[in-house]
PDB file of C-alpha atoms and ligand atoms in Angstrom:
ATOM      1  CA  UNK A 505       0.799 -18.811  -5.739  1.00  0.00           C
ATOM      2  CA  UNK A 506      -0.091 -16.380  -3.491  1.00  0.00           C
ATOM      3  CA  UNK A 507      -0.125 -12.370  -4.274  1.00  0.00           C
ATOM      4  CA  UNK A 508      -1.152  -8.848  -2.426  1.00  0.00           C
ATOM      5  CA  UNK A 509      -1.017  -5.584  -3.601  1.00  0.00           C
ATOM      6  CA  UNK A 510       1.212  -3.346  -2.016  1.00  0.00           C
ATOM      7  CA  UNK A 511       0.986   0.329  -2.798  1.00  0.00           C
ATOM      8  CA  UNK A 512       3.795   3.347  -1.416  1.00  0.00           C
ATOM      9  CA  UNK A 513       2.266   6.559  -1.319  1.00  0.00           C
ATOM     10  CA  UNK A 514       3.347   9.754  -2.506  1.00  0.00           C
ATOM     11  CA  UNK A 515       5.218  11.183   0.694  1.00  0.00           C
ATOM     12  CA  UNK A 516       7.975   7.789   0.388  1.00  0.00           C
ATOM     13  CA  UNK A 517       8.211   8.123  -3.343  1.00  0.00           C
ATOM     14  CA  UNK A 518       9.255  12.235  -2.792  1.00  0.00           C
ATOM     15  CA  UNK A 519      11.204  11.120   0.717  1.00  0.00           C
ATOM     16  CA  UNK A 520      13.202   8.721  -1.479  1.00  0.00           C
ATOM     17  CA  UNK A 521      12.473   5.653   0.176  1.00  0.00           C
ATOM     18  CA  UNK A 522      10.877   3.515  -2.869  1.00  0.00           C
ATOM     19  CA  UNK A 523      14.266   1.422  -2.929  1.00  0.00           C
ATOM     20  CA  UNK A 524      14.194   0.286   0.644  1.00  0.00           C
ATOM     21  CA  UNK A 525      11.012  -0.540   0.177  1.00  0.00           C
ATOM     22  CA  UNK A 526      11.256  -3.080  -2.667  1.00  0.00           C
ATOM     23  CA  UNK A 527      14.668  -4.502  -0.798  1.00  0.00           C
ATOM     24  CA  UNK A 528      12.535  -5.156   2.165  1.00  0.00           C
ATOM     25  CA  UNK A 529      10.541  -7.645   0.569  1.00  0.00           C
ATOM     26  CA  UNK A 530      13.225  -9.041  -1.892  1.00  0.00           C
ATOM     27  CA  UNK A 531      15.720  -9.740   0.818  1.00  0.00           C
ATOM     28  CA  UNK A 532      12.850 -11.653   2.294  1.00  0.00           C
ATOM     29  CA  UNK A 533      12.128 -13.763  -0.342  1.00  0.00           C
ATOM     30  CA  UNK A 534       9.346 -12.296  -2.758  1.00  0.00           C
ATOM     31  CA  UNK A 535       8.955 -11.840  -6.007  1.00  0.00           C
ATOM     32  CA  UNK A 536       7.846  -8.849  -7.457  1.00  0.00           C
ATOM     33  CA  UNK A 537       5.094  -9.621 -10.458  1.00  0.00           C
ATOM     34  CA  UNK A 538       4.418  -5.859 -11.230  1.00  0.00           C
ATOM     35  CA  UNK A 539       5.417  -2.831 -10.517  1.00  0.00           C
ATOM     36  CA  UNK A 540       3.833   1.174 -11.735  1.00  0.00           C
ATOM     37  CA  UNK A 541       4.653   4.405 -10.813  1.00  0.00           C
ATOM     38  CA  UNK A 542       1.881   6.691 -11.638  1.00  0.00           C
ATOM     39  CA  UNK A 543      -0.680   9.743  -9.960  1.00  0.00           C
ATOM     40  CA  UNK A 544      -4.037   7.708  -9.124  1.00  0.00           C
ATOM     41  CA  UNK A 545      -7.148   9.007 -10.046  1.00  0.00           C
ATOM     42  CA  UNK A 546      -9.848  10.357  -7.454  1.00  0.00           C
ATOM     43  CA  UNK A 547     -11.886   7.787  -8.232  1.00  0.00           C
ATOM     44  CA  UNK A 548      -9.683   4.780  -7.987  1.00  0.00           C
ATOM     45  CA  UNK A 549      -8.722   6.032  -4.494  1.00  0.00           C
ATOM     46  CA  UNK A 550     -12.058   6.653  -3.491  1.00  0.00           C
ATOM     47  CA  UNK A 551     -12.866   3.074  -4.556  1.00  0.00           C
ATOM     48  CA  UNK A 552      -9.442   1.540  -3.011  1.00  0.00           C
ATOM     49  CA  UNK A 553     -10.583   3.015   0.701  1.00  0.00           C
ATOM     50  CA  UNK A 554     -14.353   2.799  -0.443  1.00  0.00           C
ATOM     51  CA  UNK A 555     -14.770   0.739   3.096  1.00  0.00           C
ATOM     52  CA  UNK A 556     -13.741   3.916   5.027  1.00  0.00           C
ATOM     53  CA  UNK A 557     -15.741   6.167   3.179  1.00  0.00           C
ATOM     54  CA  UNK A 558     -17.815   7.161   5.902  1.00  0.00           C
ATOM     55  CA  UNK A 559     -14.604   7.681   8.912  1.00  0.00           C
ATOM     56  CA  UNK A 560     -13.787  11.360   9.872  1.00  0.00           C
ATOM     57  CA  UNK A 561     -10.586  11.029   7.887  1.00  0.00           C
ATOM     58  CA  UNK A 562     -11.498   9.591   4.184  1.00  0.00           C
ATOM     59  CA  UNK A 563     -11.560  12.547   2.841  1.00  0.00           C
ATOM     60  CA  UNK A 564      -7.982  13.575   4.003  1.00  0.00           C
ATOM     61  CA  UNK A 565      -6.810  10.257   3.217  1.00  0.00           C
ATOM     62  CA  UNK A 566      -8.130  10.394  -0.058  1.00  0.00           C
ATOM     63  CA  UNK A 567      -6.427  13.988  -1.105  1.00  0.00           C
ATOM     64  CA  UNK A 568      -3.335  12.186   0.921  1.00  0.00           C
ATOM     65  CA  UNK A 569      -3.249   9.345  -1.747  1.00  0.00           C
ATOM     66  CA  UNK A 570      -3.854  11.768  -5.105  1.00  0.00           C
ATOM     67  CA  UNK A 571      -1.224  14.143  -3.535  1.00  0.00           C
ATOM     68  CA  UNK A 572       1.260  12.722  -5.794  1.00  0.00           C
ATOM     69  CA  UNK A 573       2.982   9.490  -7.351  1.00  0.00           C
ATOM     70  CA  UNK A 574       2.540   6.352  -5.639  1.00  0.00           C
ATOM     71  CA  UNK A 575       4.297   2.903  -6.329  1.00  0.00           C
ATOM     72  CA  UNK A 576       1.660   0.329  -6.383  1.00  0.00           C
ATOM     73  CA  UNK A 577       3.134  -3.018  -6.687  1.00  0.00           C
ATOM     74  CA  UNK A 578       2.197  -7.149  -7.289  1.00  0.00           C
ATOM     75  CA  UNK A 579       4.489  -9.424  -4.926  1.00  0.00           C
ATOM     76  CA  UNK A 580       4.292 -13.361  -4.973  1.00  0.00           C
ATOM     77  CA  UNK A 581       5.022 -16.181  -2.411  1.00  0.00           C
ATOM     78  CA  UNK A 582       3.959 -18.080   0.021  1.00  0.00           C
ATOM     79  CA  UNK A 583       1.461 -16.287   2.803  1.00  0.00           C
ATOM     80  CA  UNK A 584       2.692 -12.725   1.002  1.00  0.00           C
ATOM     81  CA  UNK A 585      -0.512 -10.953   2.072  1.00  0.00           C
ATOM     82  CA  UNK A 586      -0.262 -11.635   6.211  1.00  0.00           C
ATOM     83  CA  UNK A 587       3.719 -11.690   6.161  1.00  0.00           C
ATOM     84  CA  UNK A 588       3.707  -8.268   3.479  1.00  0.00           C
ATOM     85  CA  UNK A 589       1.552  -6.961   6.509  1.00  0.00           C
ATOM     86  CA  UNK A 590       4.322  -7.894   9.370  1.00  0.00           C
ATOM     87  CA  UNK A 591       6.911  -6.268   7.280  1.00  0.00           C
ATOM     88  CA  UNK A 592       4.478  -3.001   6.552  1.00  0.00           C
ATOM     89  CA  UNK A 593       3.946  -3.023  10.255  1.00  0.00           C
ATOM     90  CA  UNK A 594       0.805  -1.642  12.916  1.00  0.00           C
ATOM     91  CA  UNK A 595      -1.570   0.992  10.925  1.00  0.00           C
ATOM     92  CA  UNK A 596      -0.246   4.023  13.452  1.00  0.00           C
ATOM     93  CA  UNK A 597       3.428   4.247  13.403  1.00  0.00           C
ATOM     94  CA  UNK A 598       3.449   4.793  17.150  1.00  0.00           C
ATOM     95  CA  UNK A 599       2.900   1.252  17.729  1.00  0.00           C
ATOM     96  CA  UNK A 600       4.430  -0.074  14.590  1.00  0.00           C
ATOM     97  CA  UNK A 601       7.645  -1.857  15.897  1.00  0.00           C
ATOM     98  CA  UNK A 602      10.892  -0.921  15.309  1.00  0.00           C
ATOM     99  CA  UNK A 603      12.102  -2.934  12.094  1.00  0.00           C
ATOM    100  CA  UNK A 604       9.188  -2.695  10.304  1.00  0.00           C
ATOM    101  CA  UNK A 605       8.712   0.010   7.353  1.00  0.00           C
ATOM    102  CA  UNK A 606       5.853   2.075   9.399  1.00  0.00           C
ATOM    103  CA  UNK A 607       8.022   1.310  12.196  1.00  0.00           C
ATOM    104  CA  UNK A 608      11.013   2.990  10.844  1.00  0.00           C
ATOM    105  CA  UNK A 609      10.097   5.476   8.691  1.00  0.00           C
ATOM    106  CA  UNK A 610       6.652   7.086   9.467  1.00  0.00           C
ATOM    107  CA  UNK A 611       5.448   9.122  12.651  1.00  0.00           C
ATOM    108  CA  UNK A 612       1.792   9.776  11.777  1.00  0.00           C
ATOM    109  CA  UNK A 613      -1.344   7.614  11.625  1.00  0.00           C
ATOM    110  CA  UNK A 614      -2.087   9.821   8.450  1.00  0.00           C
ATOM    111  CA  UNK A 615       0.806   9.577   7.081  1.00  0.00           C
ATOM    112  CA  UNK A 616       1.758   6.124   7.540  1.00  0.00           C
ATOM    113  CA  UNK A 617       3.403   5.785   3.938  1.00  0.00           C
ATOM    114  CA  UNK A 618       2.506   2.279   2.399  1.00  0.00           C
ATOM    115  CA  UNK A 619      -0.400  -0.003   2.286  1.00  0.00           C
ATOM    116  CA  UNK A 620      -1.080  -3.816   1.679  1.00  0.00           C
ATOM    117  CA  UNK A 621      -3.937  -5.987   1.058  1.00  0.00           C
ATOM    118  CA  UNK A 622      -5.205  -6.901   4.387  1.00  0.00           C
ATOM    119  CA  UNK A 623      -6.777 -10.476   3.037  1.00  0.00           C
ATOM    120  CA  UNK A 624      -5.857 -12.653   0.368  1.00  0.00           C
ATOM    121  CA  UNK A 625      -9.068 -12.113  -1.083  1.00  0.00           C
ATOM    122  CA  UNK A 626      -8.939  -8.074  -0.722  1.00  0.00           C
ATOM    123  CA  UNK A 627      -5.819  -9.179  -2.654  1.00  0.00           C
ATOM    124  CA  UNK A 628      -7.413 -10.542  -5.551  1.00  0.00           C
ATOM    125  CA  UNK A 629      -9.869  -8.144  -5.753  1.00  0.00           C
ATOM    126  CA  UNK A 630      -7.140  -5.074  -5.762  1.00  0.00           C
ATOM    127  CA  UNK A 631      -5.193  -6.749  -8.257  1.00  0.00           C
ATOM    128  CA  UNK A 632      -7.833  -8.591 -10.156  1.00  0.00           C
ATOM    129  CA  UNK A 633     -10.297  -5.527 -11.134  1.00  0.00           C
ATOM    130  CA  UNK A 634     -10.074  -2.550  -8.457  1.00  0.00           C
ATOM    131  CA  UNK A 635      -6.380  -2.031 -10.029  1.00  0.00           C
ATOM    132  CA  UNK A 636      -6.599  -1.824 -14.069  1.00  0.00           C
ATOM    133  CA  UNK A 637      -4.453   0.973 -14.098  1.00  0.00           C
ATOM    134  CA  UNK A 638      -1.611  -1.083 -12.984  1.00  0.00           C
ATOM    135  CA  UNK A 639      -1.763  -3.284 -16.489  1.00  0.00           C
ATOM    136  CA  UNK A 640      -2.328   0.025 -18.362  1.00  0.00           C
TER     137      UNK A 640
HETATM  138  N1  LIG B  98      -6.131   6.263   8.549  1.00  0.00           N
HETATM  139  C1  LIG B  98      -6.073   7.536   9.077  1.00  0.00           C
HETATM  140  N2  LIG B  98      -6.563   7.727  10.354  1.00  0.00           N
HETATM  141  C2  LIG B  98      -7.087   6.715  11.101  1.00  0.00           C
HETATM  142  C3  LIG B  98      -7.125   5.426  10.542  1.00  0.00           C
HETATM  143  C4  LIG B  98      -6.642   5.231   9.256  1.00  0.00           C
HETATM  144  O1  LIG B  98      -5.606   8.470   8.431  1.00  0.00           O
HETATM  145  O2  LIG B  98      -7.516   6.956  12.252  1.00  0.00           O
HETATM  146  C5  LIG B  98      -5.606   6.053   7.198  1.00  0.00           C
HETATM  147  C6  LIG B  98      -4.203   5.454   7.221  1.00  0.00           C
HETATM  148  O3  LIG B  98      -3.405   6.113   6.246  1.00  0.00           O
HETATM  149  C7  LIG B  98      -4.458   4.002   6.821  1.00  0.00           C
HETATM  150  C8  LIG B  98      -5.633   4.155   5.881  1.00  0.00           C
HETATM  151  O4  LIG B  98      -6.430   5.141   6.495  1.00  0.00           O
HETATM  152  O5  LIG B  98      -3.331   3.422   6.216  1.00  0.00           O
HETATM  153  C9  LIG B  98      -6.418   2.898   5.634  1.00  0.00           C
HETATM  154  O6  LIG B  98      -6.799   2.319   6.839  1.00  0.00           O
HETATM  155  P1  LIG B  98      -6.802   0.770   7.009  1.00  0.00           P
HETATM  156  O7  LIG B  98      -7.560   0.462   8.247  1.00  0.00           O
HETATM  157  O8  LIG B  98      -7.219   0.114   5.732  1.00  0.00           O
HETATM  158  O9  LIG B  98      -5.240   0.464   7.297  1.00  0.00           O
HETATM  159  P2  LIG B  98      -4.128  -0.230   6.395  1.00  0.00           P
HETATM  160  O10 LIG B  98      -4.826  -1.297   5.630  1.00  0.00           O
HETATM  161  O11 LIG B  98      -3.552   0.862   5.539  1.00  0.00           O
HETATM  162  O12 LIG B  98      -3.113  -0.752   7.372  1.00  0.00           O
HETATM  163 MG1  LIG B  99      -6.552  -1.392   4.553  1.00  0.00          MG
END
């Protein structure tokens, strides 16, 4: 069965919104297969965004992501990784629709409060060995 890696960064875990979050995509139908609240190392974020590493902004997204807790989390189902991405919404909150989490809750392109595998096999590679810490 399908799985992506969803992961709520720090500003939603202090804003309180962790609980809509996970009711967002049990109401739809997922299953959740993990779940770890923890501070990420530099390095694991560096790695996680290692794609971006050479944008303006990787180094502010990077402190962005370390700033505090984050919720990373395993959810299974059918096509979980595109649909996880409909219900995360558009990268800049500007444009992400009304309804979805980004969409609702964020304002900023930099602070656009969750993130989800973007392929299903990003997916397996984020769970699978980019992610030990969430076993741990
Ligand atoms: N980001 C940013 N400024 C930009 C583009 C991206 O701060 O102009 C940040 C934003 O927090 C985004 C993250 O970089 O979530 C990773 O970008 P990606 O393209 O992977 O988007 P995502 O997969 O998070 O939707
Ligand atoms: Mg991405």
């Amino acid at each position: 069965m399908e799985q992506t890696f969803i992961m709520i960064k720090p500003d939603d875990v202090q804003r309180g919104l962790v609980g809509e979050i996970i009711c967002r995509f049990e109401k739809k139908g997922f299953t959740l297969k993990g779940l770890k609240l923890q501070t990420v190392e530099r390095s694991f974020a560096e790695k996680h965004y290692e794609d971006l590493s050479k944008k303006p902004f990787f180094g502010g997204l990077v402190e962005y992501t370390i700033s505090g807790s984050v919720v990373a989390m395993i959810w299974e189902g059918k096509n979980v990784v595109a649909t996880g991405r409909k219900i995360i919404g558009a990268i800049n909150p500007a444009e992400s629709a009304p309804g979805t989490i980004r969409g609702d809750y964020a304002i900023e392109i930099g602070r656009n409060i969750i993130t989800g595998s973007d392929a299903v096999e990003s997916a397996r590679k984020e769970i699978g060995s980019l992610h030990p810490w969430i076993y741990e």
